[in-house]
mmCIF file of C-alpha atoms and ligand atoms in Angstrom:
data_model
loop_
_atom_site.group_PDB
_atom_site.id
_atom_site.type_symbol
_atom_site.label_atom_id
_atom_site.label_comp_id
_atom_site.label_asym_id
_atom_site.label_seq_id
_atom_site.Cartn_x
_atom_site.Cartn_y
_atom_site.Cartn_z
ATOM 1 C CA MET A 132 -0.436 0.045 0.051
ATOM 2 C CA LYS A 133 0.754 3.384 -0.641
ATOM 3 C CA ARG A 134 -0.069 6.287 1.335
ATOM 4 C CA PRO A 135 -0.953 9.199 -0.867
ATOM 5 C CA ASP A 136 0.907 12.212 -1.641
ATOM 6 C CA PRO A 137 -0.162 15.840 -0.450
ATOM 7 C CA ARG A 138 -1.133 18.818 -2.882
ATOM 8 C CA PRO A 139 2.706 19.629 -4.502
ATOM 9 C CA ASP A 140 1.941 23.177 -3.467
ATOM 10 C CA LEU A 141 1.822 22.421 -0.007
ATOM 11 C CA ASP A 142 5.498 22.723 1.010
ATOM 12 C CA LYS A 143 5.491 26.006 0.386
ATOM 13 C CA LEU A 144 3.099 26.451 3.679
ATOM 14 C CA GLN A 145 4.491 25.797 7.335
ATOM 15 C CA PRO A 146 2.180 24.648 9.908
ATOM 16 C CA TYR A 147 1.601 27.528 12.401
ATOM 17 C CA TYR A 148 3.040 27.526 16.521
ATOM 18 C CA SER A 149 2.833 29.892 18.483
ATOM 19 C CA SER A 150 5.477 29.959 21.643
ATOM 20 C CA GLU A 151 6.169 27.094 24.069
ATOM 21 C CA THR A 152 4.072 27.416 26.946
ATOM 22 C CA ALA A 153 5.060 24.662 28.878
ATOM 23 C CA GLY A 154 5.733 25.834 32.476
ATOM 24 C CA GLY A 155 4.219 29.434 31.562
ATOM 25 C CA ARG A 156 2.459 30.925 34.439
ATOM 26 C CA ILE A 157 2.008 34.390 32.868
ATOM 27 C CA PHE A 158 1.383 34.619 28.961
ATOM 28 C CA LEU A 159 1.975 37.658 27.600
ATOM 29 C CA HIS A 160 2.729 35.582 24.087
ATOM 30 C CA ALA A 161 -0.545 35.482 22.585
ATOM 31 C CA ASN A 162 -2.328 39.127 22.213
ATOM 32 C CA GLU A 163 -5.375 37.307 24.200
ATOM 33 C CA ASN A 164 -7.037 39.744 26.770
ATOM 34 C CA PRO A 165 -5.978 39.737 30.016
ATOM 35 C CA TYR A 166 -9.143 40.250 31.459
ATOM 36 C CA PRO A 167 -12.254 37.258 31.735
ATOM 37 C CA PRO A 168 -15.742 39.193 30.379
ATOM 38 C CA PRO A 169 -17.076 40.497 33.682
ATOM 39 C CA ASP A 170 -19.186 37.713 35.962
ATOM 40 C CA ASP A 171 -22.843 39.652 34.883
ATOM 41 C CA VAL A 172 -22.025 38.818 31.550
ATOM 42 C CA LEU A 173 -20.420 35.612 32.325
ATOM 43 C CA ASN A 174 -23.424 34.643 34.122
ATOM 44 C CA GLU A 175 -26.069 35.397 31.214
ATOM 45 C CA ILE A 176 -23.762 33.407 28.515
ATOM 46 C CA PHE A 177 -23.932 30.088 31.052
ATOM 47 C CA GLU A 178 -27.460 30.561 32.106
ATOM 48 C CA ALA A 179 -28.642 30.902 28.538
ATOM 49 C CA ALA A 180 -26.080 27.831 27.582
ATOM 50 C CA ALA A 181 -27.935 25.103 29.399
ATOM 51 C CA LYS A 182 -30.589 25.913 27.221
ATOM 52 C CA ILE A 183 -28.885 25.147 24.181
ATOM 53 C CA GLU A 184 -30.583 21.800 22.604
ATOM 54 C CA LEU A 185 -27.601 20.082 21.534
ATOM 55 C CA ASN A 186 -29.090 17.492 19.523
ATOM 56 C CA ARG A 187 -29.843 20.226 16.869
ATOM 57 C CA TYR A 188 -28.086 22.095 14.590
ATOM 58 C CA PRO A 189 -27.370 26.309 15.411
ATOM 59 C CA ASP A 190 -29.309 28.718 13.805
ATOM 60 C CA PRO A 191 -28.025 29.035 10.307
ATOM 61 C CA GLU A 192 -27.742 32.545 10.117
ATOM 62 C CA PRO A 193 -28.165 33.940 13.940
ATOM 63 C CA ILE A 194 -29.694 37.147 12.626
ATOM 64 C CA GLU A 195 -29.553 39.048 16.219
ATOM 65 C CA LEU A 196 -25.385 38.148 17.085
ATOM 66 C CA ILE A 197 -25.769 40.172 12.881
ATOM 67 C CA GLU A 198 -27.495 42.970 14.311
ATOM 68 C CA GLU A 199 -25.771 43.419 17.189
ATOM 69 C CA LEU A 200 -22.931 43.300 15.142
ATOM 70 C CA ALA A 201 -24.003 45.886 12.513
ATOM 71 C CA SER A 202 -24.812 48.535 15.606
ATOM 72 C CA TYR A 203 -21.806 47.903 16.418
ATOM 73 C CA ALA A 204 -19.750 48.661 13.235
ATOM 74 C CA GLY A 205 -22.072 51.099 12.315
ATOM 75 C CA VAL A 206 -23.694 49.342 9.445
ATOM 76 C CA ASP A 207 -26.731 47.864 7.874
ATOM 77 C CA ARG A 208 -27.248 44.115 8.653
ATOM 78 C CA SER A 209 -26.589 43.358 5.027
ATOM 79 C CA TRP A 210 -22.672 44.357 5.538
ATOM 80 C CA ILE A 211 -21.493 41.567 8.087
ATOM 81 C CA TRP A 212 -20.152 38.474 7.423
ATOM 82 C CA ILE A 213 -19.434 36.430 10.323
ATOM 83 C CA GLY A 214 -16.909 33.412 10.296
ATOM 84 C CA ASP A 215 -15.189 31.120 13.231
ATOM 85 C CA GLY A 216 -12.633 33.715 14.630
ATOM 86 C CA SER A 217 -11.290 36.449 11.960
ATOM 87 C CA ASN A 218 -8.878 34.072 10.618
ATOM 88 C CA GLU A 219 -11.699 32.022 9.012
ATOM 89 C CA VAL A 220 -13.404 35.353 7.400
ATOM 90 C CA LEU A 221 -9.994 35.473 6.156
ATOM 91 C CA LEU A 222 -9.169 32.609 4.474
ATOM 92 C CA GLN A 223 -13.032 32.400 3.372
ATOM 93 C CA ALA A 224 -11.856 35.908 1.418
ATOM 94 C CA CYS A 225 -8.496 33.899 -0.225
ATOM 95 C CA LEU A 226 -11.288 30.929 -1.330
ATOM 96 C CA ALA A 227 -13.886 33.377 -2.865
ATOM 97 C CA TYR A 228 -11.287 36.297 -4.401
ATOM 98 C CA GLY A 229 -8.210 33.875 -4.874
ATOM 99 C CA GLY A 230 -7.741 30.876 -5.842
ATOM 100 C CA PRO A 231 -5.090 29.042 -8.010
ATOM 101 C CA GLY A 232 -3.087 31.512 -10.390
ATOM 102 C CA ARG A 233 -3.976 34.626 -8.474
ATOM 103 C CA THR A 234 -1.560 36.537 -6.412
ATOM 104 C CA ALA A 235 -2.063 37.820 -2.815
ATOM 105 C CA LEU A 236 0.060 40.612 -2.238
ATOM 106 C CA MET A 237 1.021 41.985 1.385
ATOM 107 C CA PHE A 238 3.345 44.825 3.220
ATOM 108 C CA GLU A 239 5.861 42.249 5.683
ATOM 109 C CA PRO A 240 6.692 41.700 7.920
ATOM 110 C CA THR A 241 2.854 41.317 8.953
ATOM 111 C CA TYR A 242 0.498 38.883 10.833
ATOM 112 C CA VAL A 243 1.524 35.021 9.646
ATOM 113 C CA MET A 244 -1.400 33.923 9.019
ATOM 114 C CA HIS A 245 -2.070 35.963 5.764
ATOM 115 C CA GLN A 246 0.876 34.394 3.761
ATOM 116 C CA ARG A 247 -0.357 31.578 4.855
ATOM 117 C CA GLN A 248 -4.161 31.641 4.120
ATOM 118 C CA ALA A 249 -3.712 32.926 0.779
ATOM 119 C CA ARG A 250 -1.223 29.904 0.727
ATOM 120 C CA MET A 251 -3.842 27.341 1.671
ATOM 121 C CA SER A 252 -6.651 28.755 -0.976
ATOM 122 C CA GLY A 253 -3.267 28.119 -3.711
ATOM 123 C CA MET A 254 -2.649 31.654 -4.408
ATOM 124 C CA ASP A 255 0.830 32.890 -5.404
ATOM 125 C CA VAL A 256 2.603 35.219 -2.645
ATOM 126 C CA GLU A 257 4.152 38.955 -3.466
ATOM 127 C CA VAL A 258 5.615 40.423 -0.478
ATOM 128 C CA VAL A 259 6.402 44.540 -0.362
ATOM 129 C CA ALA A 260 8.755 45.244 2.580
ATOM 130 C CA ARG A 261 8.065 47.874 5.240
ATOM 131 C CA GLU A 262 9.905 50.796 5.769
ATOM 132 C CA ALA A 263 12.544 50.705 8.535
ATOM 133 C CA ASP A 264 9.756 52.171 11.353
ATOM 134 C CA PHE A 265 7.391 49.417 9.854
ATOM 135 C CA SER A 266 4.685 51.949 8.048
ATOM 136 C CA ILE A 267 3.598 51.556 4.506
ATOM 137 C CA ASP A 268 5.404 53.647 1.721
ATOM 138 C CA VAL A 269 2.022 54.325 -0.462
ATOM 139 C CA ASP A 270 3.440 55.258 -3.140
ATOM 140 C CA ARG A 271 5.993 51.843 -3.667
ATOM 141 C CA ALA A 272 2.511 49.971 -2.531
ATOM 142 C CA THR A 273 0.704 51.639 -5.394
ATOM 143 C CA SER A 274 3.189 50.947 -7.939
ATOM 144 C CA ALA A 275 3.470 47.180 -6.479
ATOM 145 C CA ILE A 276 -0.057 47.352 -7.290
ATOM 146 C CA LYS A 277 -0.099 48.221 -10.811
ATOM 147 C CA GLU A 278 2.609 45.866 -11.376
ATOM 148 C CA LYS A 279 1.634 42.798 -9.885
ATOM 149 C CA SER A 280 -2.297 43.335 -10.434
ATOM 150 C CA PRO A 281 -2.672 41.123 -7.372
ATOM 151 C CA ALA A 282 -6.558 39.524 -6.709
ATOM 152 C CA ILE A 283 -6.558 40.426 -3.249
ATOM 153 C CA VAL A 284 -4.157 43.052 -1.190
ATOM 154 C CA PHE A 285 -4.100 42.450 2.218
ATOM 155 C CA VAL A 286 -3.424 45.799 4.897
ATOM 156 C CA CYS A 287 -3.253 45.066 8.619
ATOM 157 C CA THR A 288 -3.835 47.844 10.791
ATOM 158 C CA PRO A 289 -2.924 47.750 13.678
ATOM 159 C CA ASN A 290 -0.286 45.257 12.211
ATOM 160 C CA ASN A 291 0.813 42.888 14.223
ATOM 161 C CA PRO A 292 3.395 41.579 15.138
ATOM 162 C CA THR A 293 4.789 45.712 14.955
ATOM 163 C CA GLY A 294 1.696 47.568 16.345
ATOM 164 C CA THR A 295 1.918 50.128 13.280
ATOM 165 C CA VAL A 296 -1.606 51.688 12.963
ATOM 166 C CA THR A 297 -1.431 52.762 8.802
ATOM 167 C CA PRO A 298 -3.492 56.162 8.750
ATOM 168 C CA VAL A 299 -6.906 55.853 7.219
ATOM 169 C CA ALA A 300 -6.182 58.159 4.159
ATOM 170 C CA ASP A 301 -3.260 55.951 3.901
ATOM 171 C CA VAL A 302 -5.587 52.746 3.109
ATOM 172 C CA HIS A 303 -7.641 54.850 1.018
ATOM 173 C CA ARG A 304 -5.199 55.679 -1.521
ATOM 174 C CA ILE A 305 -4.208 51.708 -1.599
ATOM 175 C CA ALA A 306 -7.533 51.193 -1.901
ATOM 176 C CA GLU A 307 -8.133 52.853 -4.698
ATOM 177 C CA ALA A 308 -4.854 51.774 -6.051
ATOM 178 C CA ALA A 309 -6.629 48.497 -6.039
ATOM 179 C CA SER A 310 -9.595 48.951 -7.674
ATOM 180 C CA GLY A 311 -10.932 45.735 -8.763
ATOM 181 C CA ALA A 312 -8.893 43.700 -6.441
ATOM 182 C CA LEU A 313 -10.053 42.682 -2.974
ATOM 183 C CA VAL A 314 -8.707 44.884 -0.576
ATOM 184 C CA ILE A 315 -8.902 42.748 3.308
ATOM 185 C CA VAL A 316 -8.216 45.814 6.111
ATOM 186 C CA ASP A 317 -7.229 43.604 9.008
ATOM 187 C CA GLU A 318 -8.738 45.407 12.138
ATOM 188 C CA ALA A 319 -8.675 43.027 14.670
ATOM 189 C CA TYR A 320 -7.103 45.006 17.133
ATOM 190 C CA PHE A 321 -9.038 48.186 15.792
ATOM 191 C CA GLU A 322 -10.473 49.436 19.304
ATOM 192 C CA PHE A 323 -6.698 49.872 20.760
ATOM 193 C CA CYS A 324 -6.327 52.988 18.541
ATOM 194 C CA GLY A 325 -10.139 54.213 17.146
ATOM 195 C CA LEU A 326 -9.213 53.952 14.084
ATOM 196 C CA THR A 327 -11.048 52.465 10.965
ATOM 197 C CA VAL A 328 -12.041 52.654 7.632
ATOM 198 C CA ALA A 329 -15.695 50.940 8.248
ATOM 199 C CA GLY A 330 -17.458 54.211 8.050
ATOM 200 C CA ASP A 331 -16.352 54.590 4.367
ATOM 201 C CA LEU A 332 -16.757 51.638 2.629
ATOM 202 C CA PRO A 333 -19.898 52.614 0.766
ATOM 203 C CA ASP A 334 -17.447 54.271 -1.297
ATOM 204 C CA PHE A 335 -15.282 51.277 -1.232
ATOM 205 C CA PRO A 336 -17.167 47.625 -2.806
ATOM 206 C CA ASN A 337 -13.736 46.467 -2.659
ATOM 207 C CA VAL A 338 -12.638 46.532 0.833
ATOM 208 C CA LEU A 339 -13.612 44.288 3.638
ATOM 209 C CA VAL A 340 -12.468 44.456 7.031
ATOM 210 C CA ALA A 341 -11.728 41.721 8.906
ATOM 211 C CA ARG A 342 -12.535 42.267 12.853
ATOM 212 C CA THR A 343 -12.936 39.840 15.535
ATOM 213 C CA LEU A 344 -14.120 39.763 19.340
ATOM 214 C CA SER A 345 -10.957 37.451 20.449
ATOM 215 C CA LYS A 346 -9.148 41.020 21.627
ATOM 216 C CA ALA A 347 -11.010 43.971 23.031
ATOM 217 C CA PHE A 348 -14.354 41.945 23.224
ATOM 218 C CA ARG A 349 -12.258 39.151 25.685
ATOM 219 C CA LEU A 350 -13.604 35.935 23.887
ATOM 220 C CA ALA A 351 -10.787 34.569 22.486
ATOM 221 C CA SER A 352 -11.739 30.344 23.161
ATOM 222 C CA VAL A 353 -15.535 31.204 21.717
ATOM 223 C CA ARG A 354 -13.878 31.573 17.817
ATOM 224 C CA LEU A 355 -16.086 34.731 16.852
ATOM 225 C CA GLY A 356 -14.888 36.569 13.961
ATOM 226 C CA TYR A 357 -16.493 38.770 11.443
ATOM 227 C CA GLY A 358 -15.867 40.775 7.550
ATOM 228 C CA ILE A 359 -17.770 44.291 7.205
ATOM 229 C CA GLY A 360 -17.788 45.115 3.538
ATOM 230 C CA ASP A 361 -20.296 45.981 0.648
ATOM 231 C CA PRO A 362 -23.438 43.095 0.251
ATOM 232 C CA VAL A 363 -22.671 42.243 -3.444
ATOM 233 C CA LEU A 364 -18.885 41.304 -2.369
ATOM 234 C CA LEU A 365 -20.324 38.983 0.620
ATOM 235 C CA GLU A 366 -22.251 37.232 -1.467
ATOM 236 C CA GLN A 367 -19.826 35.965 -2.953
ATOM 237 C CA MET A 368 -18.220 34.399 0.008
ATOM 238 C CA ARG A 369 -21.482 32.364 0.645
ATOM 239 C CA ARG A 370 -20.273 29.697 -1.931
ATOM 240 C CA VAL A 371 -17.065 29.111 0.623
ATOM 241 C CA ARG A 372 -19.174 28.863 3.708
ATOM 242 C CA MET A 373 -19.587 25.688 5.612
ATOM 243 C CA PRO A 374 -23.370 25.255 6.983
ATOM 244 C CA TYR A 375 -24.003 25.762 10.488
ATOM 245 C CA ALA A 376 -20.458 26.835 10.854
ATOM 246 C CA GLN A 377 -20.740 28.662 14.437
ATOM 247 C CA SER A 378 -21.442 26.388 17.192
ATOM 248 C CA ALA A 379 -24.298 27.107 19.052
ATOM 249 C CA PHE A 380 -22.438 28.839 22.263
ATOM 250 C CA THR A 381 -20.096 30.831 19.725
ATOM 251 C CA GLN A 382 -23.370 32.348 18.933
ATOM 252 C CA LEU A 383 -24.667 33.015 22.526
ATOM 253 C CA ALA A 384 -21.701 34.071 23.909
ATOM 254 C CA ALA A 385 -20.527 36.133 21.097
ATOM 255 C CA THR A 386 -24.476 38.119 20.661
ATOM 256 C CA VAL A 387 -24.522 38.033 24.802
ATOM 257 C CA ALA A 388 -20.984 40.336 24.729
ATOM 258 C CA VAL A 389 -21.712 42.797 21.861
ATOM 259 C CA ARG A 390 -25.094 43.532 23.236
ATOM 260 C CA ARG A 391 -23.811 44.270 26.532
ATOM 261 C CA ARG A 392 -20.684 46.144 25.112
ATOM 262 C CA ALA A 393 -20.972 48.677 26.952
ATOM 263 C CA GLU A 394 -19.357 46.469 29.904
ATOM 264 C CA MET A 395 -17.378 44.589 28.168
ATOM 265 C CA LEU A 396 -15.435 47.299 26.827
ATOM 266 C CA PRO A 397 -13.942 49.662 28.906
ATOM 267 C CA ILE A 398 -11.329 47.621 29.701
ATOM 268 C CA VAL A 399 -9.494 48.434 26.593
ATOM 269 C CA ASP A 400 -8.635 51.848 28.062
ATOM 270 C CA GLN A 401 -6.986 50.090 31.048
ATOM 271 C CA ILE A 402 -4.831 47.955 28.649
ATOM 272 C CA VAL A 403 -3.683 50.929 26.361
ATOM 273 C CA ALA A 404 -2.759 52.818 29.790
ATOM 274 C CA GLU A 405 -0.356 49.337 30.212
ATOM 275 C CA ARG A 406 1.022 49.141 26.430
ATOM 276 C CA ASP A 407 1.970 52.549 26.538
ATOM 277 C CA ARG A 408 3.382 52.200 30.227
ATOM 278 C CA LEU A 409 5.464 48.810 28.721
ATOM 279 C CA ILE A 410 6.124 51.771 25.766
ATOM 280 C CA GLU A 411 7.730 54.145 28.224
ATOM 281 C CA THR A 412 9.291 51.920 30.266
ATOM 282 C CA LEU A 413 11.084 49.848 27.579
ATOM 283 C CA ALA A 414 12.339 53.043 25.876
ATOM 284 C CA LYS A 415 14.628 53.882 28.738
ATOM 285 C CA VAL A 416 16.170 50.031 28.996
ATOM 286 C CA ALA A 417 19.719 50.544 27.634
ATOM 287 C CA ARG A 418 19.906 48.777 23.954
ATOM 288 C CA VAL A 419 16.245 48.041 23.820
ATOM 289 C CA GLU A 420 14.558 49.949 20.428
ATOM 290 C CA VAL A 421 10.714 49.668 21.152
ATOM 291 C CA PHE A 422 8.513 50.584 18.369
ATOM 292 C CA GLY A 423 5.347 52.706 19.259
ATOM 293 C CA SER A 424 2.206 50.462 19.064
ATOM 294 C CA GLY A 425 -1.848 51.072 18.002
ATOM 295 C CA ALA A 426 -2.447 47.465 19.785
ATOM 296 C CA ASN A 427 -2.719 45.568 22.731
ATOM 297 C CA PHE A 428 0.865 44.599 22.308
ATOM 298 C CA VAL A 429 4.705 45.752 21.706
ATOM 299 C CA LEU A 430 7.202 44.759 20.126
ATOM 300 C CA PHE A 431 10.394 46.047 20.952
ATOM 301 C CA ARG A 432 14.478 45.359 20.061
ATOM 302 C CA TYR A 433 17.420 43.895 22.191
ATOM 303 C CA PRO A 434 20.544 42.663 20.435
ATOM 304 C CA GLU A 435 20.311 39.893 22.968
ATOM 305 C CA ALA A 436 16.783 38.754 22.322
ATOM 306 C CA ALA A 437 17.177 35.469 22.573
ATOM 307 C CA ARG A 438 19.184 35.476 26.307
ATOM 308 C CA LEU A 439 16.434 37.089 27.050
ATOM 309 C CA LEU A 440 13.540 35.335 25.789
ATOM 310 C CA ASP A 441 15.089 32.349 28.586
ATOM 311 C CA GLU A 442 15.441 34.508 31.332
ATOM 312 C CA LEU A 443 11.515 35.052 30.787
ATOM 313 C CA ALA A 444 10.581 31.727 30.147
ATOM 314 C CA GLY A 445 12.861 30.704 33.069
ATOM 315 C CA ARG A 446 10.717 32.897 35.544
ATOM 316 C CA GLY A 447 6.922 31.605 33.811
ATOM 317 C CA ILE A 448 7.193 34.469 31.617
ATOM 318 C CA VAL A 449 5.931 33.801 27.835
ATOM 319 C CA ILE A 450 6.187 36.178 25.411
ATOM 320 C CA ARG A 451 6.648 35.393 21.317
ATOM 321 C CA ASP A 452 10.321 35.747 19.404
ATOM 322 C CA PHE A 453 9.643 37.312 16.242
ATOM 323 C CA SER A 454 13.679 36.928 15.129
ATOM 324 C CA HIS A 455 13.040 35.268 12.535
ATOM 325 C CA LEU A 456 11.095 37.321 10.037
ATOM 326 C CA LYS A 457 12.393 39.482 7.977
ATOM 327 C CA GLY A 458 12.809 43.378 9.395
ATOM 328 C CA CYS A 459 12.464 42.014 12.610
ATOM 329 C CA GLU A 460 15.673 40.716 13.919
ATOM 330 C CA ASN A 461 16.471 39.888 16.923
ATOM 331 C CA CYS A 462 12.479 41.953 17.696
ATOM 332 C CA LEU A 463 10.541 40.359 20.769
ATOM 333 C CA ARG A 464 6.832 40.850 20.965
ATOM 334 C CA VAL A 465 4.943 41.163 24.431
ATOM 335 C CA THR A 466 0.723 40.888 24.924
ATOM 336 C CA ALA A 467 -0.186 44.522 27.254
ATOM 337 C CA GLY A 468 -1.398 41.880 30.404
ATOM 338 C CA THR A 469 -2.521 43.084 34.014
ATOM 339 C CA PRO A 470 -0.281 45.862 35.616
ATOM 340 C CA ALA A 471 0.974 42.887 37.680
ATOM 341 C CA GLU A 472 1.948 40.561 34.642
ATOM 342 C CA ASN A 473 3.606 43.880 33.269
ATOM 343 C CA ASP A 474 5.415 44.196 36.077
ATOM 344 C CA SER A 475 6.807 41.171 36.329
ATOM 345 C CA PHE A 476 7.846 41.125 32.857
ATOM 346 C CA LEU A 477 9.664 44.761 33.187
ATOM 347 C CA GLU A 478 11.111 43.565 36.495
ATOM 348 C CA VAL A 479 13.297 41.754 34.322
ATOM 349 C CA VAL A 480 14.117 43.714 31.538
ATOM 350 C CA THR A 481 14.816 46.212 33.335
ATOM 351 C CA THR A 482 17.244 44.932 35.173
ATOM 352 C CA LEU A 483 19.067 43.476 32.357
ATOM 353 C CA VAL A 484 22.734 43.281 32.178
HETATM 354 N N1 PMP B 778 -6.030 38.974 12.531
HETATM 355 C C1 PMP B 778 -4.645 39.447 13.298
HETATM 356 C C2 PMP B 778 -4.012 40.703 12.877
HETATM 357 C C3 PMP B 778 -4.601 38.665 14.055
HETATM 358 O O1 PMP B 778 -3.072 38.890 15.157
HETATM 359 C C4 PMP B 778 -5.419 37.707 14.959
HETATM 360 C C5 PMP B 778 -5.232 37.361 15.632
HETATM 361 N N2 PMP B 778 -3.339 37.083 16.652
HETATM 362 C C6 PMP B 778 -6.527 37.583 13.824
HETATM 363 C C7 PMP B 778 -6.549 37.936 13.016
HETATM 364 C C8 PMP B 778 -6.795 35.984 14.163
HETATM 365 O O2 PMP B 778 -7.729 36.122 15.263
HETATM 366 P P1 PMP B 778 -9.307 35.349 15.615
HETATM 367 O O3 PMP B 778 -9.262 33.664 14.812
HETATM 368 O O4 PMP B 778 -9.104 34.613 16.989
HETATM 369 O O5 PMP B 778 -10.425 36.024 15.592
#
């Protein structure tokens, strides 16, 4: 008997790995929200969850959730797409608008899944390097778009792992240059900077904004992401959607969390304050170069990144190594945790010798 051969182009795709977490006690590697939802919100979710009929399929079109997301995003409900985490939304966009023989263009270093999602759909990938400060040079971006004629352009803002915010006007220029291609604006972290292109979408029928409840909404384990875009654009994505994709629990938890956003979101201010404290403190450490961030994490460079990572791991503090990414040599990324968690991290970094 012979084993089957995988798709030949799979060799361009490496499985996704995050940091080693065994032995960890403070987890600042995955850009999670360190605070669970308030008790009151949790109680509502778990009381309602007891009534879920597990033998039945979940609602194929959870209107209440879609309406809550539409009201939060300030659009009509026909402009909302939901997926199992924004990762699924991004993959579905690639499956519908990418595929073999087409090209995805992205500005690296950026979220490593974008390249994988494009390749999973069979696309070729063209990379435009970000500047040394990780901003996007829009003139270079627009000429690359003209030259490569991509079917999909990814813009991540705030950008993971660098934290860089791309000004809204620059996103507009990129979207104009990419007329006829799908522009995916990944706004997973938008609540931590407040800048979005969601309100401008009526002028940009080629833009899909991808967002998530995993970060500001504190629901990483629930797996709910959403897209915002022109209904005609979303219509094509229905072709690549699984039936009954979001579990009944996911629908329930997400609906309650977004409906009760007035209780869920004020925590963002605390996280932003802690992020800024991380930046200010890191900036004072000798041989550390720290980058500005509009997200809930901070990227910094330290010439002995590997040693620092080991020292932190020895104390059970897990952050994420990005040294292997082009442009991020010796760079580490730390998520803004609780003040106590950040203190533990900063204590190690500020006593570096
Ligand atoms: N986009 C970006 C930029 C991210 O950093 C992440 C998660 N780290 C995602 C999308 C995916 O998040 P989720 O699937 O949890 O919605």
